[in-house]
PDB file of C-alpha atoms and ligand atoms in Angstrom:
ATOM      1  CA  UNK A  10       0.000   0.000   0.000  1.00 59.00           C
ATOM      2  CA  UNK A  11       2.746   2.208   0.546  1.00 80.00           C
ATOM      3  CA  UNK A  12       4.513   2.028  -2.559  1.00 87.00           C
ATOM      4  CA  UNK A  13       0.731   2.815  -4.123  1.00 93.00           C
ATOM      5  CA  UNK A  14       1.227   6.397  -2.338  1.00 95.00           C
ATOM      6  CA  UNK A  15       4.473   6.825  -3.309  1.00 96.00           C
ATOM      7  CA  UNK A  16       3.699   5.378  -6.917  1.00 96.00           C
ATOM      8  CA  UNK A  17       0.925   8.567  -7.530  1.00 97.00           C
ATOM      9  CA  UNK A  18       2.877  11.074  -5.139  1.00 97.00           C
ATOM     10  CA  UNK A  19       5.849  10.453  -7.765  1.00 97.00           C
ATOM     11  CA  UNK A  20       3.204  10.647 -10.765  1.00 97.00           C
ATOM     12  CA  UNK A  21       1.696  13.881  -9.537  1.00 97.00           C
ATOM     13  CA  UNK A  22       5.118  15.863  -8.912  1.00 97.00           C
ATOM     14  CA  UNK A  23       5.815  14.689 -12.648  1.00 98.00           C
ATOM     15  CA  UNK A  24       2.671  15.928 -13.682  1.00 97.00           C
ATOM     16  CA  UNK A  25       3.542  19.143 -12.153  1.00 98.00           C
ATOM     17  CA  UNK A  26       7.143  18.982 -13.515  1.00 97.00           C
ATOM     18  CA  UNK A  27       5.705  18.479 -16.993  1.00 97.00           C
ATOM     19  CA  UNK A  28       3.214  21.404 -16.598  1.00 97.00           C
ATOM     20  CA  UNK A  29       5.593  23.774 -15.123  1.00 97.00           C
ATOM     21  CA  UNK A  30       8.252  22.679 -18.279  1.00 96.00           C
ATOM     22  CA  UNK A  31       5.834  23.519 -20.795  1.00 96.00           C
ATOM     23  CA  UNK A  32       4.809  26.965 -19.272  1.00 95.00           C
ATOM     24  CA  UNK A  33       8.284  27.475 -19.126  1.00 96.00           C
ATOM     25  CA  UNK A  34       8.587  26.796 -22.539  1.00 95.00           C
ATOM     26  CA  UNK A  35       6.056  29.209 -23.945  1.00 94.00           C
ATOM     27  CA  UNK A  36       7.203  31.625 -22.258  1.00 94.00           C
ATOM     28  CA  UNK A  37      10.564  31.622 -23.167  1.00 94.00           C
ATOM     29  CA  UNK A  38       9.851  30.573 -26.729  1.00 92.00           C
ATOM     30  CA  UNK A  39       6.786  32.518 -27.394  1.00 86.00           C
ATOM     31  CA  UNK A  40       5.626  29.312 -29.134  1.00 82.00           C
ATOM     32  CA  UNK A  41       1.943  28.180 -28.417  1.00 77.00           C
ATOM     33  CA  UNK A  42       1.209  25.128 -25.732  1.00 78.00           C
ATOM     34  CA  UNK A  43      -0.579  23.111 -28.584  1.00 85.00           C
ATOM     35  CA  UNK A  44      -2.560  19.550 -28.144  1.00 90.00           C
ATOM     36  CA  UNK A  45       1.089  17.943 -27.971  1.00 91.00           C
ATOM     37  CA  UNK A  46       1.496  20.328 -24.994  1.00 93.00           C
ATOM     38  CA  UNK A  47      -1.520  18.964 -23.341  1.00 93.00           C
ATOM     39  CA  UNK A  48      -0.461  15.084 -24.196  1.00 95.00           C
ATOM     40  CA  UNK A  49       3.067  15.484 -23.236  1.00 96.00           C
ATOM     41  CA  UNK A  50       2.109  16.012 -19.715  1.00 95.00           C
ATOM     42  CA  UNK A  51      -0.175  12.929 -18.832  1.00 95.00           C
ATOM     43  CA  UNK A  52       2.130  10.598 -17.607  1.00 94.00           C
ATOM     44  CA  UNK A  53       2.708   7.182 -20.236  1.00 94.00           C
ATOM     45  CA  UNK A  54       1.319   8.840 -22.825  1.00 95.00           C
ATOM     46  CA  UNK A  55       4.171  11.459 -22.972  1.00 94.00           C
ATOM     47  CA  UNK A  56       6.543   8.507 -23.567  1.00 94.00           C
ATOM     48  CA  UNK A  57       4.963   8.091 -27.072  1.00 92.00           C
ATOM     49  CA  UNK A  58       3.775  11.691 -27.978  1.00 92.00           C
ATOM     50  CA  UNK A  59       6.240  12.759 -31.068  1.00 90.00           C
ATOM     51  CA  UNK A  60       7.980  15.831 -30.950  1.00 90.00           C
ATOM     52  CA  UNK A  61       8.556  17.541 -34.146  1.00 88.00           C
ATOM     53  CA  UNK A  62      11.991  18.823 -34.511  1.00 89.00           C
ATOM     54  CA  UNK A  63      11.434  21.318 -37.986  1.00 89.00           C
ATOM     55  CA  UNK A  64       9.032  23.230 -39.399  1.00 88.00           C
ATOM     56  CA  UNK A  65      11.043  22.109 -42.809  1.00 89.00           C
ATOM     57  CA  UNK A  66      13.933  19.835 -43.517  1.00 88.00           C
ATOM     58  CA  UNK A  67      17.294  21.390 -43.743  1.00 86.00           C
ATOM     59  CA  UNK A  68      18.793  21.156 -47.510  1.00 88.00           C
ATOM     60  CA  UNK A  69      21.299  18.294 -48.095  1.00 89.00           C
ATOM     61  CA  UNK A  70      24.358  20.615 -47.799  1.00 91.00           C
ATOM     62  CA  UNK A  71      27.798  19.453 -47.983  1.00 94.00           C
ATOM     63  CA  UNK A  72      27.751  19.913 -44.252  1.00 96.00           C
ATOM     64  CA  UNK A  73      24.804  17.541 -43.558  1.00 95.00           C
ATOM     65  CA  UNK A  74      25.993  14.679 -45.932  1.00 96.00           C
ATOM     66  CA  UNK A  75      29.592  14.987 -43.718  1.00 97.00           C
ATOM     67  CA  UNK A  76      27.559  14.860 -40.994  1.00 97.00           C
ATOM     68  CA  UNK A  77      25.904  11.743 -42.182  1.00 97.00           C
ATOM     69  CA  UNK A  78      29.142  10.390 -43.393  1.00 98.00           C
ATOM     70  CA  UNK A  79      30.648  10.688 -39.795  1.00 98.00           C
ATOM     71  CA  UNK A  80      27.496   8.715 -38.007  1.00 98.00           C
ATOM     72  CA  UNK A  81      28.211   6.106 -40.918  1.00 98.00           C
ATOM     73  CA  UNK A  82      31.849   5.857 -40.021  1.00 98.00           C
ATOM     74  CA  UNK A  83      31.693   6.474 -36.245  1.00 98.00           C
ATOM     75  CA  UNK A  84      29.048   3.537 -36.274  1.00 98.00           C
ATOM     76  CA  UNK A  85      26.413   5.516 -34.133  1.00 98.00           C
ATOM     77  CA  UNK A  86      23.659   3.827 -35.569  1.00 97.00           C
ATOM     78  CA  UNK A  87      24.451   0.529 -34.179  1.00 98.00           C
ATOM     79  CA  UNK A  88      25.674   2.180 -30.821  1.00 98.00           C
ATOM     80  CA  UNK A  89      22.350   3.812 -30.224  1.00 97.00           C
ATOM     81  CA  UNK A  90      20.507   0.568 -31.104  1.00 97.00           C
ATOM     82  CA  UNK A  91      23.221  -1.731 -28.717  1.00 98.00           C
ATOM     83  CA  UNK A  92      22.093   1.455 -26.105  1.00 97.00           C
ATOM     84  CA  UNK A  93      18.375   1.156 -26.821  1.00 97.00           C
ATOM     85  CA  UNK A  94      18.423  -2.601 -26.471  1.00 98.00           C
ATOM     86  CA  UNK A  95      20.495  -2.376 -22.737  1.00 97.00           C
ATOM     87  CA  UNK A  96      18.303  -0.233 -21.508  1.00 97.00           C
ATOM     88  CA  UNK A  97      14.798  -2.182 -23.131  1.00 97.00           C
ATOM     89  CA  UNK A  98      16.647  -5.101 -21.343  1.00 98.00           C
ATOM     90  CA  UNK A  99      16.550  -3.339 -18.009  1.00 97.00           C
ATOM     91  CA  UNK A 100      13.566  -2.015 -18.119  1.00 97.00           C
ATOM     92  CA  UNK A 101      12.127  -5.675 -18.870  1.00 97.00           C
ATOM     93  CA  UNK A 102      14.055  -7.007 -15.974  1.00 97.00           C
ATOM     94  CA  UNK A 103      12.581  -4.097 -13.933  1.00 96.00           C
ATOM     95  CA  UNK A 104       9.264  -4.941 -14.535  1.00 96.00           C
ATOM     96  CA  UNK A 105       9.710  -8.999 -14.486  1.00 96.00           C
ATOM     97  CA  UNK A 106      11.106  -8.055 -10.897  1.00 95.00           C
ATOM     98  CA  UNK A 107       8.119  -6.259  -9.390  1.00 93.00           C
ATOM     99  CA  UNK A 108       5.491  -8.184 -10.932  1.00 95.00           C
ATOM    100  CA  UNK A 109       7.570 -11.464  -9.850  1.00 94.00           C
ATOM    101  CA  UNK A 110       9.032 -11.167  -6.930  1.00 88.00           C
ATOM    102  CA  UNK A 111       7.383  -8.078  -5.620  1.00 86.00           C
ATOM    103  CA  UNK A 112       3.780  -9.296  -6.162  1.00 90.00           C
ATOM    104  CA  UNK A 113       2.992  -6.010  -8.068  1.00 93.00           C
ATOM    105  CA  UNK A 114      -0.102  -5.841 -10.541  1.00 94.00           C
ATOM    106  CA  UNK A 115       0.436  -4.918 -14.176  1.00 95.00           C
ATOM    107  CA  UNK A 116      -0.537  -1.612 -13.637  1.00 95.00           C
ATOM    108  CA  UNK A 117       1.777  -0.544 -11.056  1.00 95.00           C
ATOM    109  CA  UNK A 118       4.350  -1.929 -12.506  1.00 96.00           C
ATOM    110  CA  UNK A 119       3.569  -0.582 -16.041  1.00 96.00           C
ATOM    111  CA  UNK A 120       3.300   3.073 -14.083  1.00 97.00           C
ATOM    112  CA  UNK A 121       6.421   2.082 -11.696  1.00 96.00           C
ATOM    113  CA  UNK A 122       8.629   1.550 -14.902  1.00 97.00           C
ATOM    114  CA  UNK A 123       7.509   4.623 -16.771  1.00 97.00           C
ATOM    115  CA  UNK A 124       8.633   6.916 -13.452  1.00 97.00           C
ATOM    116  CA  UNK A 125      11.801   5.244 -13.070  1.00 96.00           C
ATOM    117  CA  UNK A 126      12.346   5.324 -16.705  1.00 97.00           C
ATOM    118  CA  UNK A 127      12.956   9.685 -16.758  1.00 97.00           C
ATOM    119  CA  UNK A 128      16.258  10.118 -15.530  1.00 97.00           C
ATOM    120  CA  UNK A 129      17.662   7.030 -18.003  1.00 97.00           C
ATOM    121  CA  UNK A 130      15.598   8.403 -21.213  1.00 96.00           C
ATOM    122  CA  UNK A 131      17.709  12.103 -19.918  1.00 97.00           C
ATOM    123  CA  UNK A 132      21.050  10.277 -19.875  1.00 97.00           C
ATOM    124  CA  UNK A 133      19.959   8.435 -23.403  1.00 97.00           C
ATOM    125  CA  UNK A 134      19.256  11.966 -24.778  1.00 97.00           C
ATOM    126  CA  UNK A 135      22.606  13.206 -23.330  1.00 98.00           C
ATOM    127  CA  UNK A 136      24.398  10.527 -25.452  1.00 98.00           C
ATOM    128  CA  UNK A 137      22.992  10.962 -28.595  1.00 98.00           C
ATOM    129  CA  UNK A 138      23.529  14.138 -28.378  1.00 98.00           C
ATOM    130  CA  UNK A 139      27.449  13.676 -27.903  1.00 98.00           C
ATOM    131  CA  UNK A 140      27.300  11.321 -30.884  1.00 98.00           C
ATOM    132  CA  UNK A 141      25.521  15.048 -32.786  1.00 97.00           C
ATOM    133  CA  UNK A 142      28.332  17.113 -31.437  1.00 97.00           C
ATOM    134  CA  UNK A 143      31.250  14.437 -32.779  1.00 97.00           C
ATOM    135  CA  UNK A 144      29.860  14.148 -36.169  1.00 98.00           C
ATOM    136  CA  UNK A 145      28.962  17.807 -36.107  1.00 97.00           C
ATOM    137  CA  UNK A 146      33.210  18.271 -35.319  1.00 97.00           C
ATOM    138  CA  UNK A 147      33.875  15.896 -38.186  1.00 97.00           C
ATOM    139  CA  UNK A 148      31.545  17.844 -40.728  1.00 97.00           C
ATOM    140  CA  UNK A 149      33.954  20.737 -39.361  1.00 96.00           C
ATOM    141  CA  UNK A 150      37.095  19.609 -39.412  1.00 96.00           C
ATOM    142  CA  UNK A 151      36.495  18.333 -43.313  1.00 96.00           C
ATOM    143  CA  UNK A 152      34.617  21.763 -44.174  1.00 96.00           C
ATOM    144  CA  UNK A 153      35.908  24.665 -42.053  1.00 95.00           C
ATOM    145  CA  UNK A 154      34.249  27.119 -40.588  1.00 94.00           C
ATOM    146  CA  UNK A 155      32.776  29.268 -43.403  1.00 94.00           C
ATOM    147  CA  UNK A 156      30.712  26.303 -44.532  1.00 94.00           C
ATOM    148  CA  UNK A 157      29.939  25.071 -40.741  1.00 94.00           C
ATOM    149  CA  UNK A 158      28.754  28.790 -40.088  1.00 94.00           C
ATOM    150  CA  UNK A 159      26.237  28.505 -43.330  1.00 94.00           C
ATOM    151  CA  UNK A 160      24.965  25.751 -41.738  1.00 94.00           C
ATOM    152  CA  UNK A 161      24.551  26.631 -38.738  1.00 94.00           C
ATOM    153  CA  UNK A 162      22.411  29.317 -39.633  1.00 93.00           C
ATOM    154  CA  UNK A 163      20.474  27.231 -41.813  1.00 93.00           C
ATOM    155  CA  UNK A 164      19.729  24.660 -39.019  1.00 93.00           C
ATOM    156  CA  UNK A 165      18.637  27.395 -37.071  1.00 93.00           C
ATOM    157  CA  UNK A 166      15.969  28.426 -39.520  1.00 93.00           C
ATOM    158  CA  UNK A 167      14.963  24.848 -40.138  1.00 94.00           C
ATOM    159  CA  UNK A 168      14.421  24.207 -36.352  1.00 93.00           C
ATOM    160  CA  UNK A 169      11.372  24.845 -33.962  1.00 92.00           C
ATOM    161  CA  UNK A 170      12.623  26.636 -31.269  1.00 90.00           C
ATOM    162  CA  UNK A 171      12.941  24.328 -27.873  1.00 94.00           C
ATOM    163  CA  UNK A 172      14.967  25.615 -24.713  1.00 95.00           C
ATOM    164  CA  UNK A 173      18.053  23.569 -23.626  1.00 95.00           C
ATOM    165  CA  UNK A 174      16.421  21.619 -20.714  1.00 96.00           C
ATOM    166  CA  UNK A 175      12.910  21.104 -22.842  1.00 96.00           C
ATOM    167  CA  UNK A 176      15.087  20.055 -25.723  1.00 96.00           C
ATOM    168  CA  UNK A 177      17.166  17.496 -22.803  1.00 97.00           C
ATOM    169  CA  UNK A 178      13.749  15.654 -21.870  1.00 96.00           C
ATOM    170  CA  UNK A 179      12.595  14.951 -24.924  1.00 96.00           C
ATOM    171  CA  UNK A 180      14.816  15.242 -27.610  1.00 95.00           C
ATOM    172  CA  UNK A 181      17.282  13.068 -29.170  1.00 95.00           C
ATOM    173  CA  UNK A 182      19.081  15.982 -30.891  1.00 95.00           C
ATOM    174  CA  UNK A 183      20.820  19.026 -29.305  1.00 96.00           C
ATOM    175  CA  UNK A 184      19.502  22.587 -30.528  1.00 95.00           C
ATOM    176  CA  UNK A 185      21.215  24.505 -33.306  1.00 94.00           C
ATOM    177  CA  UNK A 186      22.076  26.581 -30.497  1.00 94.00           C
ATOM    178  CA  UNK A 187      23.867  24.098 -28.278  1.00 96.00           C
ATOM    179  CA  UNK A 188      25.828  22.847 -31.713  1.00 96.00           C
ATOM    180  CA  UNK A 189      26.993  26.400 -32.501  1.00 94.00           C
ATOM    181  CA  UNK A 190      28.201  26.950 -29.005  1.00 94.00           C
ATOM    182  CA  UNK A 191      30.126  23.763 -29.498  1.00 93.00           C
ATOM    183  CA  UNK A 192      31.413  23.983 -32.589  1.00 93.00           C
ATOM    184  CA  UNK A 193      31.896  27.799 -33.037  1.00 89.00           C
ATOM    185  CA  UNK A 194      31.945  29.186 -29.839  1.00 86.00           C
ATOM    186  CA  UNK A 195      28.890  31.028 -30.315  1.00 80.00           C
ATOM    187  CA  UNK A 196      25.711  30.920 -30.719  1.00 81.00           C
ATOM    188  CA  UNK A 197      24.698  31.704 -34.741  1.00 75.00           C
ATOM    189  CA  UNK A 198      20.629  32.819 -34.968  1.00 72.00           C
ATOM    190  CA  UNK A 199      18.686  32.598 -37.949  1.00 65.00           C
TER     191      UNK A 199
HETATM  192 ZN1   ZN B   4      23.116  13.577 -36.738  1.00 65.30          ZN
END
């Protein structure tokens, strides 16, 4: 019974979290809540509300097929998936645990897994977004910084606006911003 308390106390400061994110996030942005707004804060449902990342694609400049070239070569493809499939293992052995040896209905567990689930789908985002900034360097280090700064600037006009710590919780790319900052020391606008 006491885990049940704990269970919904947890689910209602993340319900609060996610409100006070995306009031944040207006604000800052001066983008509109939306209905993703309003799904990504009901807890299990935000883990499968998509995110759109641009209002159009970037072109297919020099810079982005380097950038593709170094995932290719770097092999982050099949290091995100080898990622992915540790932490789908976990989560299974999570749940086999409380239903198992816990005596936990589906539910809870099902609701138990999503909370715990946060701070790992945070540290997931944080390394796909190092495997961004090294092919991001890459594209750099082949181009220079003339032809980075073009693109740059083009990503920037490509992307919807997110803040740093909206973009951390539920995006699997870092903002045009943050990949500026890293790879020019500055942050280029649109
Ligand atoms: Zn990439």
């Amino acid at each position: 019974m006491e885990s049940v308390s704990l269970l919904i106390t947890l689910l209602c400061a993340e319900f609060l979290g996610r409100v006070w994110l995306e009031i944040r996030e207006v604000r800052l942005t001066m983008s509109r809540g939306g209905v993703f707004a309003l799904l990504r804060v009901i807890p299990l449902v935000n883990d499968i509300v998509p995110l759109p990342e641009n209002r159009r694609e970037p072109s297919e400049t020099e810079f982005v097929k380097k950038h593709e070239e170094a995932h290719k070569v770097m092999h982050h493809g099949i290091l995100r998936n080898i990622a992915k499939l540790i932490l789908a293992l976990i989560a299974i052995w999570f749940l086999a645990a409380q239903l198992i040896r816990v005596g936990m209905p589906l539910w809870q567990g099902i609701l138990w897994l999503h909370v715990v689930a946060i701070p790992f789908r945070v540290l997931f985002h944080l390394y796909c977004w190092n495997q961004e900034y090294e092919a991001d360097a890459y594209a750099h280090k082949e181009l220079g910084k003339q032809k980075t700064k073009v693109a740059m600037r083009e990503l920037a006009e490509c992307e919807i606006p997110y803040t740093h710590f909206f973009a951390l919780m539920y995006r699997e790319h870092p903002t045009a911003a943050l990949r500026s900052k890293r790879l020019l020391n500055k942050v280029i606008k649109k």
